[in-house]
Amino acid sequence: MRTIVAAVQRAAGTPNGMLALHEPVFAGNEIAYLEQCIKSTFVSSVGKFVDRFEEMLGEVTGAKRAIAVVNGTAALHACFRLAGVEPGDEVISPALTFIATTNAIAYCGASPHFVDSSFKTLGMDAQALGARLDAIAQRSPGGTTNRETGRRIAAIAPMHTFGHPVDMDEIVAIARHWDTPVIEDAAESLGSTYKGHAVGSQARLAALSFNGNKIVTTGGGGAILTNDEELGRRAKHITTTAKLPHKWAFVHDEIGFNYRLPNLNAALGCAQLEQLDGFLASKRRLAAAYDHAFAGVPGVVFAREPEGTTSNYWLNAILLDETHAGLRDEVLSALNDSGYGARPTWTLMHRLPMFAACPRGDLRVAESIESRLINLPSSASIQARND
């Protein structure tokens, strides 16, 4: 434990109080834009900052359309609805994910179907996905179905864990083989790239999050990304209560959702996006410092970005050797007692009572990662050291 604490200290310095796992940095035009927004009186869902924020997201990600919404979970829910996920369907997703992915599937009345993760990416394992579909999937007139449950497999939802991109080419190829859409949970990966392309920019639909602990924050917020103009129009429509444009009449043509991002939050987001390049550079310096600090520590591996990708290193992580998995909680205690806000990864989804009966494949890698992974303080404000 002492060697691990010492390595974190070498990379992140000695904390003055508790060094948070991830906290926002407000060093730009946040106050000025918020003041402008308040003086305009347009603080709710209509205003110039919402439009500007969506335009800036399109520029940053390369997506043709970006639709700002109230949080990342709302973005995911809308993506699944737009992809046609219906009650009684199944959606393939990783067991190792934040609960928002799985909750959004359940909001559609569908069931998550869990597959394993990869040690290389910490996200959905393409080989495990292919093997699972080969074992249980069949083509039918209504689409691909699970022969064991009889339910339609409506979508595949990989999540880019801690900002590390998954193997999208292979996952998309498998999805195409089974004629199933891919919805990217890119909540943690703004600024990450896969083979030179911004994560989320190549998918039919993708979701971002701007929670207070993300690399860019709007306080609470999210966005839907798509390159399909019609899907973009539909996304805007259903997330703004499905109201038809009119000077005064309130006519809604379908069940919609009040998922609009307030202008006040968008003002904060515009100021944050202006600083994204600096945040990314700072976080990559910190990741390099952690990598260097842990290079000589036995029994520990630093989680590096997968080959062919650029990670935003939203959360830096170490993996204890399997022989040391039983020490995870002791290491967490030692780090927190020393002022470093370290955390484990999420409880695997199939271990939660509401999802325990959901279909799943072999999850041995996800279970191994869960037992051994520790997230380290990762804020862009941390001054990286290379002692």
Coordinates of C-alpha atoms in Angstrom, one line a residue:
M1 CA 0.0 0.0 0.0
R2 CA 2.8 2.4 0.9
T3 CA 4.3 2.1 -2.6
I4 CA 1.0 2.8 -4.3
V5 CA 0.4 5.9 -2.1
A6 CA 3.9 7.0 -2.8
A7 CA 3.5 6.6 -6.6
V8 CA 0.3 8.7 -6.5
Q9 CA 2.1 11.4 -4.5
R10 CA 5.0 11.4 -7.0
A11 CA 2.5 12.0 -9.9
A12 CA -0.1 14.3 -8.3
G13 CA 1.8 15.9 -5.5
T14 CA 0.9 16.1 -1.8
P15 CA -2.7 17.1 -1.2
N16 CA -3.8 20.1 0.8
G17 CA -6.9 18.5 2.3
M18 CA -8.7 15.9 0.1
L19 CA -7.7 15.7 -3.6
A20 CA -11.0 15.0 -5.3
L21 CA -11.5 12.2 -7.8
H22 CA -12.6 14.7 -10.4
E23 CA -13.7 18.3 -9.9
P24 CA -14.5 21.0 -12.5
V25 CA -12.2 23.9 -13.4
F26 CA -13.7 27.3 -13.9
A27 CA -11.0 29.5 -15.3
G28 CA -12.5 31.1 -18.4
N29 CA -15.6 33.1 -19.3
E30 CA -18.0 31.2 -17.0
I31 CA -19.0 34.2 -14.9
A32 CA -19.2 36.6 -17.8
Y33 CA -21.5 34.3 -19.9
L34 CA -23.7 33.5 -16.9
E35 CA -24.1 37.2 -16.2
Q36 CA -25.0 37.8 -19.9
C37 CA -27.5 35.0 -19.7
I38 CA -29.1 36.3 -16.6
K39 CA -29.3 39.9 -17.9
S40 CA -31.0 38.5 -21.1
T41 CA -33.7 37.0 -18.9
F42 CA -33.6 33.9 -21.2
V43 CA -32.5 31.4 -18.5
S44 CA -34.7 28.5 -19.4
S45 CA -34.7 26.3 -22.6
V46 CA -34.6 29.1 -25.2
G47 CA -31.6 31.4 -25.7
K48 CA -28.5 32.1 -27.7
F49 CA -26.3 30.0 -25.5
V50 CA -28.2 26.8 -26.2
D51 CA -27.7 27.4 -29.9
R52 CA -24.1 28.3 -29.5
F53 CA -23.4 25.3 -27.3
E54 CA -24.9 22.9 -29.9
E55 CA -22.8 24.5 -32.7
M56 CA -19.6 24.3 -30.6
L57 CA -20.3 20.6 -29.9
G58 CA -20.7 20.0 -33.6
E59 CA -17.3 21.7 -34.2
V60 CA -15.6 19.8 -31.4
T61 CA -16.9 16.3 -32.3
G62 CA -17.4 16.6 -36.1
A63 CA -21.0 15.4 -35.7
K64 CA -23.5 17.1 -38.1
R65 CA -26.1 17.5 -35.4
A66 CA -25.7 18.0 -31.7
I67 CA -28.9 18.3 -29.6
A68 CA -28.4 19.6 -26.0
V69 CA -30.4 18.0 -23.3
V70 CA -30.8 18.1 -19.5
N71 CA -28.3 15.2 -18.7
G72 CA -26.5 12.3 -20.1
T73 CA -29.2 9.8 -19.0
A74 CA -31.8 11.8 -20.9
A75 CA -29.5 11.7 -24.0
L76 CA -29.2 7.9 -23.7
H77 CA -33.0 7.5 -23.3
A78 CA -33.7 9.6 -26.3
C79 CA -31.1 7.7 -28.4
F80 CA -32.7 4.4 -27.6
R81 CA -36.1 5.7 -28.4
L82 CA -34.9 7.2 -31.7
A83 CA -33.3 3.9 -32.5
G84 CA -36.6 2.1 -32.1
V85 CA -36.0 0.3 -28.8
E86 CA -39.5 -0.8 -27.6
P87 CA -41.0 -2.5 -24.6
G88 CA -40.0 -6.2 -24.5
D89 CA -36.8 -5.7 -26.5
E90 CA -33.3 -6.5 -25.4
V91 CA -30.3 -4.1 -25.7
I92 CA -26.7 -5.6 -25.6
S93 CA -24.6 -3.6 -23.1
P94 CA -21.6 -4.1 -20.9
A95 CA -22.0 -5.2 -17.3
L96 CA -19.2 -2.9 -16.4
T97 CA -20.8 0.5 -16.9
F98 CA -22.3 3.3 -15.0
I99 CA -26.0 2.6 -14.2
A100 CA -27.2 5.4 -16.5
T101 CA -26.6 3.1 -19.5
T102 CA -28.7 0.4 -18.1
N103 CA -31.4 2.6 -16.6
A104 CA -32.0 4.3 -20.0
I105 CA -32.6 0.8 -21.5
A106 CA -35.1 0.0 -18.8
Y107 CA -36.9 3.4 -19.3
C108 CA -37.8 2.1 -22.8
G109 CA -39.4 -1.0 -21.2
A110 CA -36.5 -3.1 -22.6
S111 CA -34.1 -5.5 -20.9
P112 CA -30.3 -5.1 -20.8
H113 CA -28.4 -8.1 -22.0
F114 CA -24.9 -8.0 -20.5
V115 CA -21.7 -8.9 -22.2
D116 CA -18.1 -9.0 -21.1
S117 CA -15.4 -6.3 -21.1
S118 CA -11.9 -6.1 -22.4
F119 CA -8.7 -5.7 -20.4
K120 CA -7.3 -3.6 -23.3
T121 CA -10.1 -1.0 -23.4
L122 CA -12.0 -1.7 -20.1
G123 CA -15.1 -1.4 -22.3
M124 CA -17.3 -3.8 -24.3
D125 CA -15.2 -6.7 -25.7
A126 CA -15.9 -7.1 -29.4
Q127 CA -14.9 -10.8 -29.4
A128 CA -17.2 -11.5 -26.4
L129 CA -20.0 -9.6 -28.2
G130 CA -19.6 -11.7 -31.4
A131 CA -19.4 -15.0 -29.5
R132 CA -22.5 -14.1 -27.4
L133 CA -24.5 -13.2 -30.5
D134 CA -23.4 -16.3 -32.3
A135 CA -24.5 -18.4 -29.4
I136 CA -28.0 -16.9 -28.8
A137 CA -29.0 -14.7 -31.8
Q138 CA -31.1 -15.7 -34.8
R139 CA -32.5 -13.8 -37.7
S140 CA -36.3 -13.6 -37.9
P141 CA -38.8 -11.5 -39.9
G142 CA -39.0 -9.0 -37.1
G143 CA -35.3 -8.6 -36.9
T144 CA -32.6 -10.3 -34.9
T145 CA -34.0 -12.1 -31.9
N146 CA -32.6 -14.0 -28.8
R147 CA -33.6 -17.6 -29.4
E148 CA -33.4 -18.2 -25.7
T149 CA -35.9 -15.5 -24.7
G150 CA -37.7 -14.8 -27.9
R151 CA -37.1 -11.1 -27.6
R152 CA -35.9 -8.8 -30.3
I153 CA -32.3 -7.6 -29.9
A154 CA -33.0 -3.9 -30.7
A155 CA -29.6 -2.3 -30.2
I156 CA -26.0 -2.7 -29.1
A157 CA -24.7 0.0 -26.7
P158 CA -20.9 0.1 -26.0
M159 CA -19.6 2.6 -23.4
H160 CA -16.2 4.2 -23.6
T161 CA -15.0 3.5 -20.1
F162 CA -13.2 6.3 -18.3
G163 CA -12.7 7.9 -21.8
H164 CA -10.9 4.9 -23.4
P165 CA -12.4 4.2 -26.8
V166 CA -13.6 0.6 -27.4
D167 CA -12.9 -1.2 -30.7
M168 CA -15.7 0.5 -32.7
D169 CA -14.8 -1.0 -36.1
E170 CA -15.2 -4.5 -34.9
I171 CA -18.3 -3.8 -32.9
V172 CA -19.9 -2.0 -35.8
A173 CA -19.0 -4.9 -38.1
I174 CA -20.7 -7.4 -35.8
A175 CA -23.7 -5.1 -35.4
R176 CA -24.0 -4.8 -39.2
H177 CA -23.8 -8.6 -39.6
W178 CA -26.8 -8.9 -37.3
D179 CA -28.5 -5.8 -38.7
T180 CA -28.6 -4.2 -35.3
P181 CA -28.0 -0.4 -34.7
V182 CA -25.1 0.8 -32.4
I183 CA -25.8 3.5 -29.8
E184 CA -22.6 4.9 -28.4
D185 CA -22.5 5.8 -24.7
A186 CA -19.8 8.4 -25.0
A187 CA -20.8 10.1 -21.7
E188 CA -17.2 10.0 -20.4
S189 CA -15.2 10.5 -23.6
L190 CA -15.6 14.0 -24.9
G191 CA -12.2 14.8 -26.6
S192 CA -11.2 11.1 -27.1
T193 CA -10.5 9.9 -30.6
Y194 CA -10.7 6.5 -32.3
K195 CA -8.5 6.1 -35.4
G196 CA -8.4 9.9 -35.7
H197 CA -12.1 10.5 -35.4
A198 CA -13.8 12.0 -32.4
V199 CA -15.6 9.4 -30.3
G200 CA -19.3 9.6 -31.1
S201 CA -18.9 11.3 -34.4
Q202 CA -19.1 8.2 -36.6
A203 CA -22.1 6.5 -34.9
R204 CA -25.7 6.7 -36.0
L205 CA -26.5 8.0 -32.5
A206 CA -24.3 8.8 -29.5
A207 CA -24.8 10.4 -26.1
L208 CA -22.6 12.8 -24.1
S209 CA -22.7 13.9 -20.5
F210 CA -21.7 17.2 -18.9
N211 CA -22.3 16.4 -15.3
G212 CA -20.2 18.3 -12.7
N213 CA -17.6 15.5 -12.7
K214 CA -17.0 15.4 -16.5
I215 CA -14.1 16.9 -18.4
V216 CA -16.5 19.7 -19.5
T217 CA -19.5 20.6 -17.4
T218 CA -22.8 22.5 -17.7
G219 CA -23.6 21.7 -14.1
G220 CA -26.0 19.0 -15.3
G221 CA -26.4 18.4 -19.0
G222 CA -26.0 16.0 -21.9
A223 CA -26.2 15.9 -25.7
I224 CA -27.3 13.6 -28.5
L225 CA -24.9 13.4 -31.5
T226 CA -25.9 12.2 -35.0
N227 CA -24.8 12.6 -38.6
D228 CA -28.4 11.9 -39.8
E229 CA -30.3 15.1 -40.3
E230 CA -33.7 13.5 -40.0
L231 CA -32.6 11.8 -36.7
G232 CA -31.3 15.1 -35.5
R233 CA -34.6 16.8 -36.3
R234 CA -36.5 14.0 -34.5
A235 CA -34.1 14.2 -31.5
K236 CA -34.8 17.9 -31.1
H237 CA -38.5 17.4 -31.5
I238 CA -39.1 14.6 -29.0
T239 CA -36.8 16.2 -26.4
T240 CA -38.7 19.5 -26.6
T241 CA -42.1 17.9 -25.6
A242 CA -42.9 17.1 -29.3
K243 CA -44.4 20.6 -29.7
L244 CA -45.2 21.7 -33.2
P245 CA -43.9 25.2 -34.1
H246 CA -46.6 27.9 -33.9
K247 CA -46.7 31.5 -32.8
W248 CA -49.1 30.8 -29.9
A249 CA -50.8 27.4 -30.1
F250 CA -49.8 24.4 -28.0
V251 CA -50.0 21.4 -30.2
H252 CA -48.0 18.3 -29.5
D253 CA -48.1 15.5 -32.1
E254 CA -46.7 12.6 -30.0
I255 CA -45.5 11.7 -26.5
G256 CA -42.3 13.8 -26.0
F257 CA -40.0 14.6 -23.1
N258 CA -39.1 17.8 -21.4
Y259 CA -35.4 17.1 -21.8
R260 CA -34.3 20.6 -22.9
L261 CA -31.1 22.1 -21.6
P262 CA -31.6 25.4 -19.9
N263 CA -29.8 28.4 -21.5
L264 CA -28.2 29.1 -18.1
N265 CA -26.5 25.7 -18.2
A266 CA -25.5 26.1 -21.8
A267 CA -23.8 29.4 -21.0
L268 CA -21.6 27.6 -18.6
G269 CA -21.0 24.9 -21.2
C270 CA -19.9 27.4 -23.8
A271 CA -17.2 28.8 -21.5
Q272 CA -16.1 25.2 -20.6
L273 CA -15.8 24.1 -24.3
E274 CA -13.6 27.1 -25.0
Q275 CA -11.1 25.5 -22.6
L276 CA -11.4 21.9 -23.7
D277 CA -8.0 21.7 -25.4
G278 CA -6.3 23.0 -22.2
F279 CA -8.2 20.5 -20.1
L280 CA -7.2 17.6 -22.4
A281 CA -3.6 18.6 -22.4
S282 CA -3.5 18.9 -18.6
K283 CA -5.2 15.5 -18.1
R284 CA -2.8 13.8 -20.5
R285 CA 0.1 15.2 -18.7
L286 CA -1.3 13.8 -15.5
A287 CA -1.9 10.4 -17.1
A288 CA 1.7 10.4 -18.3
A289 CA 2.9 11.2 -14.8
Y290 CA 0.9 8.4 -13.3
D291 CA 2.1 6.0 -15.9
H292 CA 5.7 7.0 -15.1
A293 CA 5.2 6.8 -11.3
F294 CA 3.7 3.3 -11.5
A295 CA 6.2 1.9 -14.0
G296 CA 8.4 0.5 -11.2
V297 CA 5.7 -0.5 -8.7
P298 CA 5.3 -4.3 -8.6
G299 CA 1.8 -5.8 -8.8
V300 CA 0.2 -2.7 -10.4
V301 CA -0.6 -1.8 -14.0
F302 CA -1.6 1.7 -15.1
A303 CA -4.6 1.6 -17.6
R304 CA -3.2 3.1 -20.8
E305 CA -5.2 4.3 -23.8
P306 CA -5.8 1.5 -26.4
E307 CA -3.6 1.4 -29.5
G308 CA -5.0 3.5 -32.3
T309 CA -6.9 5.8 -29.9
T310 CA -6.4 9.0 -28.0
S311 CA -8.0 9.0 -24.6
N312 CA -9.2 12.0 -22.7
Y313 CA -8.2 10.1 -19.5
W314 CA -11.3 11.2 -17.8
L315 CA -10.5 9.0 -14.9
N316 CA -7.0 7.5 -14.5
A317 CA -7.0 3.9 -13.3
I318 CA -4.7 1.3 -12.0
L319 CA -5.3 -2.5 -11.9
L320 CA -3.9 -4.6 -9.2
D321 CA -2.5 -8.0 -10.1
E322 CA -5.0 -10.8 -9.7
T323 CA -3.0 -12.2 -6.8
H324 CA -3.5 -8.8 -5.0
A325 CA -7.2 -8.4 -5.8
G326 CA -8.1 -9.0 -2.1
L327 CA -6.1 -5.9 -1.2
R328 CA -8.2 -3.5 -3.2
D329 CA -10.2 -2.1 -0.3
E330 CA -7.1 -1.7 1.8
V331 CA -5.4 0.3 -1.0
L332 CA -8.5 2.4 -1.3
S333 CA -8.5 3.1 2.5
A334 CA -4.8 3.9 2.4
L335 CA -5.2 6.4 -0.5
N336 CA -8.2 8.1 1.0
D337 CA -6.6 8.3 4.5
S338 CA -3.7 10.0 2.7
G339 CA -5.9 12.6 1.1
Y340 CA -6.4 11.1 -2.3
G341 CA -10.0 10.6 -3.3
A342 CA -9.6 7.2 -5.0
R343 CA -12.7 5.1 -5.8
P344 CA -13.4 1.6 -7.1
T345 CA -15.2 1.1 -10.4
W346 CA -19.0 0.7 -10.4
T347 CA -20.7 -2.4 -9.1
L348 CA -21.4 -4.6 -12.1
M349 CA -24.9 -4.3 -13.4
H350 CA -25.9 -7.9 -13.0
R351 CA -25.1 -7.7 -9.3
L352 CA -27.8 -5.1 -8.7
P353 CA -31.1 -6.5 -7.6
M354 CA -33.2 -4.9 -10.4
F355 CA -31.0 -6.3 -13.1
A356 CA -30.0 -9.6 -11.6
A357 CA -32.4 -11.7 -13.7
C358 CA -31.3 -10.0 -17.0
P359 CA -29.7 -12.3 -19.7
R360 CA -25.9 -12.3 -19.7
G361 CA -22.9 -14.0 -21.2
D362 CA -19.7 -15.0 -19.5
L363 CA -18.5 -11.9 -17.5
R364 CA -15.3 -13.2 -16.1
V365 CA -13.2 -10.3 -17.4
A366 CA -15.6 -7.6 -16.1
E367 CA -15.7 -9.4 -12.7
S368 CA -11.9 -9.4 -12.6
I369 CA -11.7 -5.7 -13.5
E370 CA -14.3 -4.9 -10.9
S371 CA -12.3 -6.7 -8.1
R372 CA -9.0 -5.0 -9.0
L373 CA -9.5 -1.6 -10.5
I374 CA -8.9 1.7 -8.6
N375 CA -9.6 5.2 -10.0
L376 CA -7.2 7.9 -9.0
P377 CA -7.7 11.7 -8.7
S378 CA -7.9 13.0 -12.3
S379 CA -9.0 16.6 -12.3
A380 CA -7.6 18.9 -15.0
S381 CA -6.5 21.3 -12.2
I382 CA -3.9 18.8 -10.8
Q383 CA -0.4 19.9 -11.6
A384 CA 1.3 16.7 -12.8
R385 CA 4.8 15.9 -11.5
N386 CA 7.4 13.6 -13.0
D387 CA 9.7 13.2 -10.1

